[in-house]
Amino acid sequence: MILRMSTLFVRTLREDPADAEVPSHRLLVRAGYIRRAGPGLYSWLPLGLRVLRNIERIVREEMDGMGAQELQFPALLPREPYEASGRWTEYGDGIFRLKDRKQGDYLLGPTHEEMFTLAVKDLYSSYKDLPVWLYQIQTKYRDEARPRAGLLRGREFIMKDSYSFDTTDEGLDASYAAHREAYIRTFDRLGFEYVIVKATAGAMGGSKSEEFLARADNGEDTYVRCTHCDYAANVEAVEVAAPQPVAYDGVPAAHAEQTPDTPTIETLVDHLNEKFPRDDRPWHAGDTLKNVLVVLKHPDGTREPLAIGLPGDREVDEKRLGGQLEPTEVVAFEEKDFAANPALVKGYIGPGALGEKNASGIRYVVDPRVVEGTRWVTGADVDGSHVIDLVAGRDFTPDGTIEAAEVRAGDPCPRCFDTDGGTLETARGIEMGHIFQLGRKYADALDLRVLDENGKLVTVTMGSYGIGVSRAVAAIAENTHDELGLVWPREVAPADVHLVATGKDQAVFEAAAALAENLHGQGLTVLYDDRQKVSPGVKFKDAELLGVPTIVVVGKGLADGVVEVKDRATAERTDVALDEVPDHVVRVVRG
Amino acid sequence: MILRMSTLFVRTLREDPADAEVPSHRLLVRAGYIRRAGPGLYSWLPLGLRVLRNIERIVREEMDGMGAQELQFPALLPREPYEASGRWTEYGDGIFRLKDRKQGDYLLGPTHEEMFTLAVKDLYSSYKDLPVWLYQIQTKYRDEARPRAGLLRGREFIMKDSYSFDTTDEGLDASYAAHREAYIRTFDRLGFEYVIVKATAGAMGGSKSEEFLARADNGEDTYVRCTHCDYAANVEAVEVAAPQPVAYDGVPAAHAEQTPDTPTIETLVDHLNEKFPRDDRPWHAGDTLKNVLVVLKHPDGTREPLAIGLPGDREVDEKRLGGQLEPTEVVAFEEKDFAANPALVKGYIGPGALGEKNASGIRYVVDPRVVEGTRWVTGADVDGSHVIDLVAGRDFTPDGTIEAAEVRAGDPCPRCFDTDGGTLETARGIEMGHIFQLGRKYADALDLRVLDENGKLVTVTMGSYGIGVSRAVAAIAENTHDELGLVWPREVAPADVHLVATGKDQAVFEAAAALAENLHGQGLTVLYDDRQKVSPGVKFKDAELLGVPTIVVVGKGLADGVVEVKDRATAERTDVALDEVPDHVVRVVRG
């Protein structure tokens, strides 16, 4: 195929679009790949669509290659299956709902677990039919609160979602592993740097869960990785390595002390160092046990207070907390909640009042670092008073632990700190894929059961696997661009070669046209800049901006029988004799 | 690619689905190509999706081949552009509207004239950029009042819509002609019988308009064709050949006569034959002028009465009438309208009271057959009285003509009756494509203007061209199936070959597996029925039902080194020596 710049539906812009926050958005608009159609809604112009289709093709080939089967569900879906799974409500404002002319309720599908589950239920009935792996590449919808960064967080986007169906947990593990391998092959072909991080399954429930993140300094997702080993995890999924219990034989009995006007950790630490100085080292925030109150808003609408105990030098990370509790929502503990719990003394709340067995009856969960034997200063549940030498497991017993404390650079690596001393550092990325084990949630909700070897009905267990196909266009751009423009990896580039004819000499245009035909004849896609009245400078700038991997310039050198072949990524230039150009270019393109 | 029946996500059904009204729907569900997901909503199972993709590919190749450029707009669209064009309102209940979390108004795109217009306005500014032909293959939405017949009238469906942009009417004609040619190539490749019929442009406005209909006895669209020449037209678009004016020198003056109790045409004709017999021939319904009253409901909500005069032997065809008046809606003339127009005498309404210059002031339009000099019996605007010998052009002058009378088999062909005596016959079909000249409606509404050669701004003129891609799956099935099942044309079939291994002999399965690999190696897609415990009878029935064009049976004949190759459409069987099968099949498939 030959795409001629003189007629191609594209216009490059020298100026950045006003609403573009990130390089990929800026460059994709400037290069004429996409246009905004509304908040979080984008139109694909021809070059952008070519990149999108290339990514779709790669994803499809790898899914087909692993033995998954493609089908396609509607995007407009009736309410009933989502009602049965509970997601009609769980999604809150996050999905688009609408009514048809008969006032029937519909939604625009955010993901299709329900439909896949029902399809398998419709067609299959025996363990012999399983495992089966099904997928679709489809337009999805989410009513994002803050659509942003162009294609990175849109409201209409293209996703590949696939699902595995097995009768046993071992089968699910195998299906999960097969998808993981296929994802690695897919992302390797897409040609950008990525990292596989442990993740929480979020609203989906389930057990094993990993995300494929594109490395990107301004990605939305923060993750942590070990400085030493290959541990990497979504911040939400980092599991603090719980320390071993500590001996507390020598710890004095807990004693309440007057600590007037110390409602904050900072004032408390200052007060402790002034009034109760320690011999070995000064008090610091990490010696205190901070008790944070929140209210859980359950999907059924009920409210439940929750107390979280954590070292005073750490804040609660709302995303980590939310990730643990989804689909339950976390909201603020308000004055009315204090009023309803008179045992709580604001600023001086301690384990003495917390926990299901204590005065408030509020469930009390603590950071995993609060292990048996650890020794804390914390609220005495009396105004202006704290307890010192309060020992976990001796003086109080929480109702459980929770991973809600912020993760910090320098924290011990949960995998290798004990043996190798690795610590965590934070990095940012863009979520490109998510694989996780759904388990039996949807099969239970929609009654997907099959007969096992013994003729007994068993509930099917599922895995769910997604790739953000349209997001990948932006993520790749984000990951590979340079200061001059886009730099496409070869497999996703909108063309194999960007052929530029410069100057006014008709011989140049004739030679370039012949070269375009020759390369096209060899199966390459040629973006041919055949514009007659555009200066070489503008053409070169456009070529840098558009980002086709190989740029061939037919210009002044033609008089000497020479054509320039340039690598967009490395800027390496090679002069090639005109008649050797086709072979040379084909070799470069095909590797 | 090899699709193995043992693992393919498909189940064939022996029974017809209860809700299937037409063969294509029945067979596509029974063969496991599609499943219903809701009213007018269908899921594509793997085999159905393969057919759909083949059709998409053919459409894309022909659009690319003609020089059109593919892009893709969102399906979820903001209200504003559709407000500007008037279609937000005009579509009435026919589109899905929804609100986002900020209460912004959106719709699910039924077609994308507005978006294409805005895209060209965004990128282009000069006549030098035109013509440009743009298209997309995309999921569309319409909230049909009565979704029916499976894919034939769905609420979510896939369409190719393209648009041409020109500065001049001559340019539009050329763009229209280029699309017409590309459509002919496309529909020829799709492999079903079709007819090109003149059409009205409907809600779209515009001038030239043609539909591509698949021939189908139970198609939704009725059209007429000439028994003699190649004239064919949508019933809505048939233009009655207006007869030449008739001399009326000898016609007596109009005279009102008592015709009591003759409120219907039938009672009137009987009365005339009894009381006012004619010498030459009896009175018949065609001698009377029937005046039908309706009310026009304009898009702005105003109501306007309209009177339609037509020969008494013809009814008003509501679709033809509606087609002439869109987007204005036609509703019943009610008692309150009679009350508001006291000049109208029910059952005896005549031209004396009608017309903008007469008593009622109601606009009066007549069938084109009511030409100057024609002589009628019609209401005298007095209860129980009719006028005889009322001559059009002498005794009354209508406000215009309208094509609203029913078209009947046997009517003169508007193209060749005068010269060759051709008459019309009716036939049914399924609308597969529609090409028409939109003109400047959208460019005006959205201010798409470009500079012409003289530096003057001119409004762009557009053509609009659609192909029902998902509907084509059903239309082809409808057009090509037989009593045994589906019969796919080669280019759209889900596989090139359906290879069936029968019996229990492992040698058969080994030979079949080797053959499948061989054919796959030669680039063919093989649907391989490798099921071990399924009887040959069931396998043959499935092969007939699934409709792959070439069926290869490896079975008992293998002992003699022979394999059966069968043509699904003709049922012709050929015994081929095993080692010659690959070459034979490749020859059959590649033609």
PDB file of N, CA and C in Angstrom, chain A residues 7-9 11 35 37 39 41-44 46 49 53 69-76 78 93 96 98 100-101 106 119 122-124 129 134 141 143 145 155-156, chain B residues 7-9 11 35 37 39 41-44 46 49 53 69-76 78 93 96 98 100-101 106 119 122-124 129 134 141 143 145 155-156:
ATOM      1  N   THR A   7      -2.587  13.422  -0.566  1.00  0.00           N
ATOM      2  CA  THR A   7      -4.025  13.170  -0.467  1.00  0.00           C
ATOM      3  C   THR A   7      -4.421  12.526   0.856  1.00  0.00           C
ATOM      4  N   LEU A   8      -3.455  12.116   1.638  1.00  0.00           N
ATOM      5  CA  LEU A   8      -3.772  11.437   2.901  1.00  0.00           C
ATOM      6  C   LEU A   8      -4.536  12.383   3.825  1.00  0.00           C
ATOM      7  N   PHE A   9      -5.554  11.829   4.498  1.00  0.00           N
ATOM      8  CA  PHE A   9      -6.364  12.658   5.394  1.00  0.00           C
ATOM      9  C   PHE A   9      -5.604  12.831   6.705  1.00  0.00           C
ATOM     10  N   ARG A  11      -3.280  16.160   8.872  1.00  0.00           N
ATOM     11  CA  ARG A  11      -2.641  17.472   8.944  1.00  0.00           C
ATOM     12  C   ARG A  11      -1.808  17.469  10.212  1.00  0.00           C
ATOM     13  N   ARG A  35      -8.126  12.726  17.014  1.00  0.00           N
ATOM     14  CA  ARG A  35      -8.748  13.994  17.314  1.00  0.00           C
ATOM     15  C   ARG A  35      -9.758  13.785  18.438  1.00  0.00           C
ATOM     16  N   ALA A  37     -13.212  14.057  20.247  1.00  0.00           N
ATOM     17  CA  ALA A  37     -14.609  14.192  19.824  1.00  0.00           C
ATOM     18  C   ALA A  37     -15.493  14.611  20.988  1.00  0.00           C
ATOM     19  N   PRO A  39     -15.307  14.721  25.799  1.00  0.00           N
ATOM     20  CA  PRO A  39     -14.473  14.341  26.951  1.00  0.00           C
ATOM     21  C   PRO A  39     -14.236  12.831  26.981  1.00  0.00           C
ATOM     22  N   LEU A  41     -13.406  10.975  24.584  1.00  0.00           N
ATOM     23  CA  LEU A  41     -13.868  10.353  23.335  1.00  0.00           C
ATOM     24  C   LEU A  41     -12.947  10.802  22.204  1.00  0.00           C
ATOM     25  N   TYR A  42     -12.396   9.864  21.461  1.00  0.00           N
ATOM     26  CA  TYR A  42     -11.439  10.197  20.414  1.00  0.00           C
ATOM     27  C   TYR A  42     -11.815   9.578  19.080  1.00  0.00           C
ATOM     28  N   SER A  43     -11.546  10.348  18.034  1.00  0.00           N
ATOM     29  CA  SER A  43     -11.708   9.858  16.668  1.00  0.00           C
ATOM     30  C   SER A  43     -10.335   9.438  16.167  1.00  0.00           C
ATOM     31  N   TRP A  44     -10.318   8.370  15.398  1.00  0.00           N
ATOM     32  CA  TRP A  44      -9.072   7.848  14.834  1.00  0.00           C
ATOM     33  C   TRP A  44      -8.962   8.304  13.390  1.00  0.00           C
ATOM     34  N   PRO A  46      -6.712   8.317   9.734  1.00  0.00           N
ATOM     35  CA  PRO A  46      -6.165   7.123   9.068  1.00  0.00           C
ATOM     36  C   PRO A  46      -4.861   6.579   9.664  1.00  0.00           C
ATOM     37  N   LEU A  49      -5.527   4.983  13.051  1.00  0.00           N
ATOM     38  CA  LEU A  49      -6.272   3.731  12.899  1.00  0.00           C
ATOM     39  C   LEU A  49      -5.358   2.595  12.442  1.00  0.00           C
ATOM     40  N   ARG A  53      -4.976  -0.836  14.439  1.00  0.00           N
ATOM     41  CA  ARG A  53      -5.237  -2.132  13.796  1.00  0.00           C
ATOM     42  C   ARG A  53      -4.025  -3.064  13.896  1.00  0.00           C
ATOM     43  N   GLN A  69     -10.374 -18.560  21.446  1.00  0.00           N
ATOM     44  CA  GLN A  69     -11.301 -18.403  20.330  1.00  0.00           C
ATOM     45  C   GLN A  69     -11.991 -17.051  20.423  1.00  0.00           C
ATOM     46  N   GLU A  70     -12.058 -16.382  19.272  1.00  0.00           N
ATOM     47  CA  GLU A  70     -12.611 -15.030  19.262  1.00  0.00           C
ATOM     48  C   GLU A  70     -14.116 -15.045  19.025  1.00  0.00           C
ATOM     49  N   LEU A  71     -14.810 -14.265  19.804  1.00  0.00           N
ATOM     50  CA  LEU A  71     -16.222 -13.997  19.527  1.00  0.00           C
ATOM     51  C   LEU A  71     -16.481 -12.550  19.837  1.00  0.00           C
ATOM     52  N   GLN A  72     -17.717 -12.127  19.749  1.00  0.00           N
ATOM     53  CA  GLN A  72     -17.996 -10.714  19.958  1.00  0.00           C
ATOM     54  C   GLN A  72     -19.398 -10.537  20.518  1.00  0.00           C
ATOM     55  N   PHE A  73     -19.446  -9.881  21.649  1.00  0.00           N
ATOM     56  CA  PHE A  73     -20.747  -9.582  22.263  1.00  0.00           C
ATOM     57  C   PHE A  73     -21.148  -8.156  21.936  1.00  0.00           C
ATOM     58  N   PRO A  74     -22.424  -7.843  22.101  1.00  0.00           N
ATOM     59  CA  PRO A  74     -22.828  -6.443  21.902  1.00  0.00           C
ATOM     60  C   PRO A  74     -22.170  -5.557  22.968  1.00  0.00           C
ATOM     61  N   ALA A  75     -22.039  -4.274  22.648  1.00  0.00           N
ATOM     62  CA  ALA A  75     -21.601  -3.300  23.645  1.00  0.00           C
ATOM     63  C   ALA A  75     -22.816  -2.798  24.428  1.00  0.00           C
ATOM     64  N   LEU A  76     -23.949  -2.776  23.767  1.00  0.00           N
ATOM     65  CA  LEU A  76     -25.209  -2.379  24.407  1.00  0.00           C
ATOM     66  C   LEU A  76     -25.826  -3.636  25.010  1.00  0.00           C
ATOM     67  N   PRO A  78     -28.396  -5.677  28.014  1.00  0.00           N
ATOM     68  CA  PRO A  78     -29.527  -5.575  28.932  1.00  0.00           C
ATOM     69  C   PRO A  78     -29.052  -5.641  30.391  1.00  0.00           C
ATOM     70  N   ASP A  93     -21.403   5.197  39.587  1.00  0.00           N
ATOM     71  CA  ASP A  93     -21.429   6.141  38.470  1.00  0.00           C
ATOM     72  C   ASP A  93     -20.499   5.724  37.339  1.00  0.00           C
ATOM     73  N   PHE A  96     -22.081   3.700  31.919  1.00  0.00           N
ATOM     74  CA  PHE A  96     -23.162   4.412  31.235  1.00  0.00           C
ATOM     75  C   PHE A  96     -24.409   3.535  31.249  1.00  0.00           C
ATOM     76  N   LEU A  98     -28.636   3.450  30.235  1.00  0.00           N
ATOM     77  CA  LEU A  98     -29.617   4.138  29.395  1.00  0.00           C
ATOM     78  C   LEU A  98     -30.886   3.320  29.313  1.00  0.00           C
ATOM     79  N   ASP A 100     -34.237   2.196  26.735  1.00  0.00           N
ATOM     80  CA  ASP A 100     -34.707   2.180  25.359  1.00  0.00           C
ATOM     81  C   ASP A 100     -36.119   2.772  25.308  1.00  0.00           C
ATOM     82  N   ARG A 101     -36.718   2.751  24.111  1.00  0.00           N
ATOM     83  CA  ARG A 101     -38.016   3.415  23.943  1.00  0.00           C
ATOM     84  C   ARG A 101     -39.112   2.742  24.770  1.00  0.00           C
ATOM     85  N   TYR A 106     -30.652  -0.607  30.101  1.00  0.00           N
ATOM     86  CA  TYR A 106     -29.478  -1.119  29.394  1.00  0.00           C
ATOM     87  C   TYR A 106     -28.224  -0.451  29.941  1.00  0.00           C
ATOM     88  N   ALA A 119     -22.651 -17.328  27.841  1.00  0.00           N
ATOM     89  CA  ALA A 119     -22.410 -18.016  26.568  1.00  0.00           C
ATOM     90  C   ALA A 119     -21.925 -19.446  26.826  1.00  0.00           C
ATOM     91  N   ASP A 122     -24.736 -21.482  27.973  1.00  0.00           N
ATOM     92  CA  ASP A 122     -25.643 -21.778  26.862  1.00  0.00           C
ATOM     93  C   ASP A 122     -25.135 -22.974  26.054  1.00  0.00           C
ATOM     94  N   LEU A 123     -23.812 -22.992  25.764  1.00  0.00           N
ATOM     95  CA  LEU A 123     -23.298 -23.990  24.824  1.00  0.00           C
ATOM     96  C   LEU A 123     -22.762 -25.260  25.488  1.00  0.00           C
ATOM     97  N   TYR A 124     -22.219 -25.136  26.695  1.00  0.00           N
ATOM     98  CA  TYR A 124     -21.485 -26.262  27.255  1.00  0.00           C
ATOM     99  C   TYR A 124     -22.165 -26.847  28.495  1.00  0.00           C
ATOM    100  N   ASP A 129     -15.898 -30.465  27.857  1.00  0.00           N
ATOM    101  CA  ASP A 129     -15.831 -29.277  27.001  1.00  0.00           C
ATOM    102  C   ASP A 129     -14.767 -28.288  27.488  1.00  0.00           C
ATOM    103  N   LEU A 134     -11.950 -17.981  25.707  1.00  0.00           N
ATOM    104  CA  LEU A 134     -12.703 -17.154  24.757  1.00  0.00           C
ATOM    105  C   LEU A 134     -12.271 -15.703  24.890  1.00  0.00           C
ATOM    106  N   TYR A 141     -16.956   0.815  27.379  1.00  0.00           N
ATOM    107  CA  TYR A 141     -17.366   2.125  27.876  1.00  0.00           C
ATOM    108  C   TYR A 141     -17.250   2.201  29.392  1.00  0.00           C
ATOM    109  N   ASP A 143     -17.797   5.421  32.376  1.00  0.00           N
ATOM    110  CA  ASP A 143     -18.053   6.844  32.608  1.00  0.00           C
ATOM    111  C   ASP A 143     -17.066   7.340  33.655  1.00  0.00           C
ATOM    112  N   ALA A 145     -14.729   9.425  36.017  1.00  0.00           N
ATOM    113  CA  ALA A 145     -14.930  10.708  36.688  1.00  0.00           C
ATOM    114  C   ALA A 145     -14.035  11.773  36.054  1.00  0.00           C
ATOM    115  N   ARG A 155     -13.279   7.303  27.773  1.00  0.00           N
ATOM    116  CA  ARG A 155     -14.586   6.782  28.177  1.00  0.00           C
ATOM    117  C   ARG A 155     -15.109   5.759  27.171  1.00  0.00           C
ATOM    118  N   GLU A 156     -14.630   5.857  25.937  1.00  0.00           N
ATOM    119  CA  GLU A 156     -14.867   4.794  24.941  1.00  0.00           C
ATOM    120  C   GLU A 156     -13.489   4.319  24.528  1.00  0.00           C
TER     121      GLU A 156
ATOM    122  N   THR B   7     -13.134 -28.888  19.642  1.00  0.00           N
ATOM    123  CA  THR B   7     -12.886 -27.826  20.615  1.00  0.00           C
ATOM    124  C   THR B   7     -13.506 -26.489  20.213  1.00  0.00           C
ATOM    125  N   LEU B   8     -14.001 -26.412  18.996  1.00  0.00           N
ATOM    126  CA  LEU B   8     -14.559 -25.148  18.518  1.00  0.00           C
ATOM    127  C   LEU B   8     -15.767 -24.750  19.376  1.00  0.00           C
ATOM    128  N   PHE B   9     -15.847 -23.464  19.702  1.00  0.00           N
ATOM    129  CA  PHE B   9     -16.959 -22.985  20.524  1.00  0.00           C
ATOM    130  C   PHE B   9     -18.193 -22.827  19.639  1.00  0.00           C
ATOM    131  N   ARG B  11     -22.180 -25.031  18.953  1.00  0.00           N
ATOM    132  CA  ARG B  11     -23.089 -26.151  19.131  1.00  0.00           C
ATOM    133  C   ARG B  11     -24.194 -25.972  18.111  1.00  0.00           C
ATOM    134  N   ARG B  35     -25.997 -15.704  18.630  1.00  0.00           N
ATOM    135  CA  ARG B  35     -26.932 -15.934  19.716  1.00  0.00           C
ATOM    136  C   ARG B  35     -27.574 -14.604  20.077  1.00  0.00           C
ATOM    137  N   ALA B  37     -28.761 -11.726  22.445  1.00  0.00           N
ATOM    138  CA  ALA B  37     -28.337 -11.196  23.749  1.00  0.00           C
ATOM    139  C   ALA B  37     -29.403 -10.288  24.343  1.00  0.00           C
ATOM    140  N   PRO B  39     -33.310  -7.876  22.864  1.00  0.00           N
ATOM    141  CA  PRO B  39     -34.094  -7.531  21.664  1.00  0.00           C
ATOM    142  C   PRO B  39     -33.244  -6.744  20.664  1.00  0.00           C
ATOM    143  N   LEU B  41     -30.336  -7.436  19.689  1.00  0.00           N
ATOM    144  CA  LEU B  41     -28.921  -7.469  20.078  1.00  0.00           C
ATOM    145  C   LEU B  41     -28.401  -8.893  19.916  1.00  0.00           C
ATOM    146  N   TYR B  42     -27.310  -9.060  19.194  1.00  0.00           N
ATOM    147  CA  TYR B  42     -26.792 -10.399  18.918  1.00  0.00           C
ATOM    148  C   TYR B  42     -25.322 -10.523  19.267  1.00  0.00           C
ATOM    149  N   SER B  43     -24.978 -11.707  19.759  1.00  0.00           N
ATOM    150  CA  SER B  43     -23.584 -12.051  20.017  1.00  0.00           C
ATOM    151  C   SER B  43     -23.103 -12.894  18.848  1.00  0.00           C
ATOM    152  N   TRP B  44     -21.857 -12.660  18.484  1.00  0.00           N
ATOM    153  CA  TRP B  44     -21.246 -13.404  17.378  1.00  0.00           C
ATOM    154  C   TRP B  44     -20.384 -14.511  17.949  1.00  0.00           C
ATOM    155  N   PRO B  46     -17.765 -17.847  17.222  1.00  0.00           N
ATOM    156  CA  PRO B  46     -16.588 -17.825  16.330  1.00  0.00           C
ATOM    157  C   PRO B  46     -16.886 -17.961  14.833  1.00  0.00           C
ATOM    158  N   LEU B  49     -18.532 -14.790  13.532  1.00  0.00           N
ATOM    159  CA  LEU B  49     -17.581 -13.685  13.494  1.00  0.00           C
ATOM    160  C   LEU B  49     -16.647 -13.797  12.286  1.00  0.00           C
ATOM    161  N   ARG B  53     -16.224 -10.927   9.557  1.00  0.00           N
ATOM    162  CA  ARG B  53     -14.906 -10.340   9.252  1.00  0.00           C
ATOM    163  C   ARG B  53     -14.578 -10.450   7.772  1.00  0.00           C
ATOM    164  N   GLN B  69     -10.518   6.602   2.299  1.00  0.00           N
ATOM    165  CA  GLN B  69      -9.611   6.457   3.438  1.00  0.00           C
ATOM    166  C   GLN B  69     -10.413   6.111   4.687  1.00  0.00           C
ATOM    167  N   GLU B  70      -9.880   5.132   5.415  1.00  0.00           N
ATOM    168  CA  GLU B  70     -10.620   4.661   6.582  1.00  0.00           C
ATOM    169  C   GLU B  70     -10.244   5.441   7.836  1.00  0.00           C
ATOM    170  N   LEU B  71     -11.249   5.803   8.593  1.00  0.00           N
ATOM    171  CA  LEU B  71     -11.014   6.353   9.926  1.00  0.00           C
ATOM    172  C   LEU B  71     -12.109   5.804  10.837  1.00  0.00           C
ATOM    173  N   GLN B  72     -12.144   6.261  12.055  1.00  0.00           N
ATOM    174  CA  GLN B  72     -13.128   5.691  12.982  1.00  0.00           C
ATOM    175  C   GLN B  72     -13.504   6.721  14.029  1.00  0.00           C
ATOM    176  N   PHE B  73     -14.808   6.982  14.095  1.00  0.00           N
ATOM    177  CA  PHE B  73     -15.313   7.902  15.103  1.00  0.00           C
ATOM    178  C   PHE B  73     -15.855   7.113  16.285  1.00  0.00           C
ATOM    179  N   PRO B  74     -16.027   7.791  17.414  1.00  0.00           N
ATOM    180  CA  PRO B  74     -16.655   7.090  18.535  1.00  0.00           C
ATOM    181  C   PRO B  74     -18.112   6.737  18.197  1.00  0.00           C
ATOM    182  N   ALA B  75     -18.639   5.738  18.878  1.00  0.00           N
ATOM    183  CA  ALA B  75     -20.071   5.429  18.774  1.00  0.00           C
ATOM    184  C   ALA B  75     -20.840   6.286  19.778  1.00  0.00           C
ATOM    185  N   LEU B  76     -20.185   6.600  20.873  1.00  0.00           N
ATOM    186  CA  LEU B  76     -20.780   7.462  21.904  1.00  0.00           C
ATOM    187  C   LEU B  76     -20.440   8.902  21.549  1.00  0.00           C
ATOM    188  N   PRO B  78     -21.281  13.258  21.620  1.00  0.00           N
ATOM    189  CA  PRO B  78     -21.946  14.367  22.308  1.00  0.00           C
ATOM    190  C   PRO B  78     -23.121  14.914  21.481  1.00  0.00           C
ATOM    191  N   ASP B  93     -37.818   8.853  18.616  1.00  0.00           N
ATOM    192  CA  ASP B  93     -37.489   7.706  19.470  1.00  0.00           C
ATOM    193  C   ASP B  93     -36.458   6.783  18.832  1.00  0.00           C
ATOM    194  N   PHE B  96     -30.755   6.029  20.555  1.00  0.00           N
ATOM    195  CA  PHE B  96     -30.516   5.876  21.984  1.00  0.00           C
ATOM    196  C   PHE B  96     -29.849   7.149  22.499  1.00  0.00           C
ATOM    197  N   LEU B  98     -28.483   9.189  26.089  1.00  0.00           N
ATOM    198  CA  LEU B  98     -28.113   8.905  27.474  1.00  0.00           C
ATOM    199  C   LEU B  98     -27.407  10.110  28.069  1.00  0.00           C
ATOM    200  N   ASP B 100     -24.281  11.387  30.835  1.00  0.00           N
ATOM    201  CA  ASP B 100     -23.123  10.937  31.589  1.00  0.00           C
ATOM    202  C   ASP B 100     -23.265  11.398  33.042  1.00  0.00           C
ATOM    203  N   ARG B 101     -22.240  11.131  33.840  1.00  0.00           N
ATOM    204  CA  ARG B 101     -22.345  11.402  35.276  1.00  0.00           C
ATOM    205  C   ARG B 101     -22.466  12.900  35.567  1.00  0.00           C
ATOM    206  N   TYR B 106     -25.707  12.725  25.542  1.00  0.00           N
ATOM    207  CA  TYR B 106     -24.988  11.940  24.534  1.00  0.00           C
ATOM    208  C   TYR B 106     -25.971  11.096  23.742  1.00  0.00           C
ATOM    209  N   ALA B 119     -14.860  16.635  10.853  1.00  0.00           N
ATOM    210  CA  ALA B 119     -13.469  16.214  10.654  1.00  0.00           C
ATOM    211  C   ALA B 119     -12.873  16.911   9.436  1.00  0.00           C
ATOM    212  N   ASP B 122     -12.235  20.414  10.221  1.00  0.00           N
ATOM    213  CA  ASP B 122     -11.070  20.537  11.093  1.00  0.00           C
ATOM    214  C   ASP B 122      -9.770  20.510  10.279  1.00  0.00           C
ATOM    215  N   LEU B 123      -9.687  19.567   9.319  1.00  0.00           N
ATOM    216  CA  LEU B 123      -8.409  19.362   8.639  1.00  0.00           C
ATOM    217  C   LEU B 123      -8.248  20.144   7.342  1.00  0.00           C
ATOM    218  N   TYR B 124      -9.334  20.390   6.640  1.00  0.00           N
ATOM    219  CA  TYR B 124      -9.201  20.927   5.288  1.00  0.00           C
ATOM    220  C   TYR B 124      -9.752  22.343   5.175  1.00  0.00           C
ATOM    221  N   ASP B 129      -7.828  20.424  -1.571  1.00  0.00           N
ATOM    222  CA  ASP B 129      -7.868  19.218  -0.736  1.00  0.00           C
ATOM    223  C   ASP B 129      -8.965  18.251  -1.187  1.00  0.00           C
ATOM    224  N   LEU B 134     -14.063   9.485   2.621  1.00  0.00           N
ATOM    225  CA  LEU B 134     -13.717   8.926   3.929  1.00  0.00           C
ATOM    226  C   LEU B 134     -14.738   7.877   4.328  1.00  0.00           C
ATOM    227  N   TYR B 141     -26.040   2.234  16.231  1.00  0.00           N
ATOM    228  CA  TYR B 141     -27.178   1.967  17.113  1.00  0.00           C
ATOM    229  C   TYR B 141     -28.436   2.665  16.622  1.00  0.00           C
ATOM    230  N   ASP B 143     -32.664   2.687  17.931  1.00  0.00           N
ATOM    231  CA  ASP B 143     -33.674   2.121  18.834  1.00  0.00           C
ATOM    232  C   ASP B 143     -34.921   1.804  18.018  1.00  0.00           C
ATOM    233  N   ALA B 145     -38.325   0.436  16.633  1.00  0.00           N
ATOM    234  CA  ALA B 145     -39.600   0.164  17.293  1.00  0.00           C
ATOM    235  C   ALA B 145     -39.838  -1.348  17.353  1.00  0.00           C
ATOM    236  N   ARG B 155     -30.681  -3.625  16.710  1.00  0.00           N
ATOM    237  CA  ARG B 155     -30.529  -2.313  17.343  1.00  0.00           C
ATOM    238  C   ARG B 155     -29.050  -1.933  17.485  1.00  0.00           C
ATOM    239  N   GLU B 156     -28.193  -2.943  17.525  1.00  0.00           N
ATOM    240  CA  GLU B 156     -26.743  -2.712  17.413  1.00  0.00           C
ATOM    241  C   GLU B 156     -26.295  -3.479  16.186  1.00  0.00           C
TER     242      GLU B 156
END
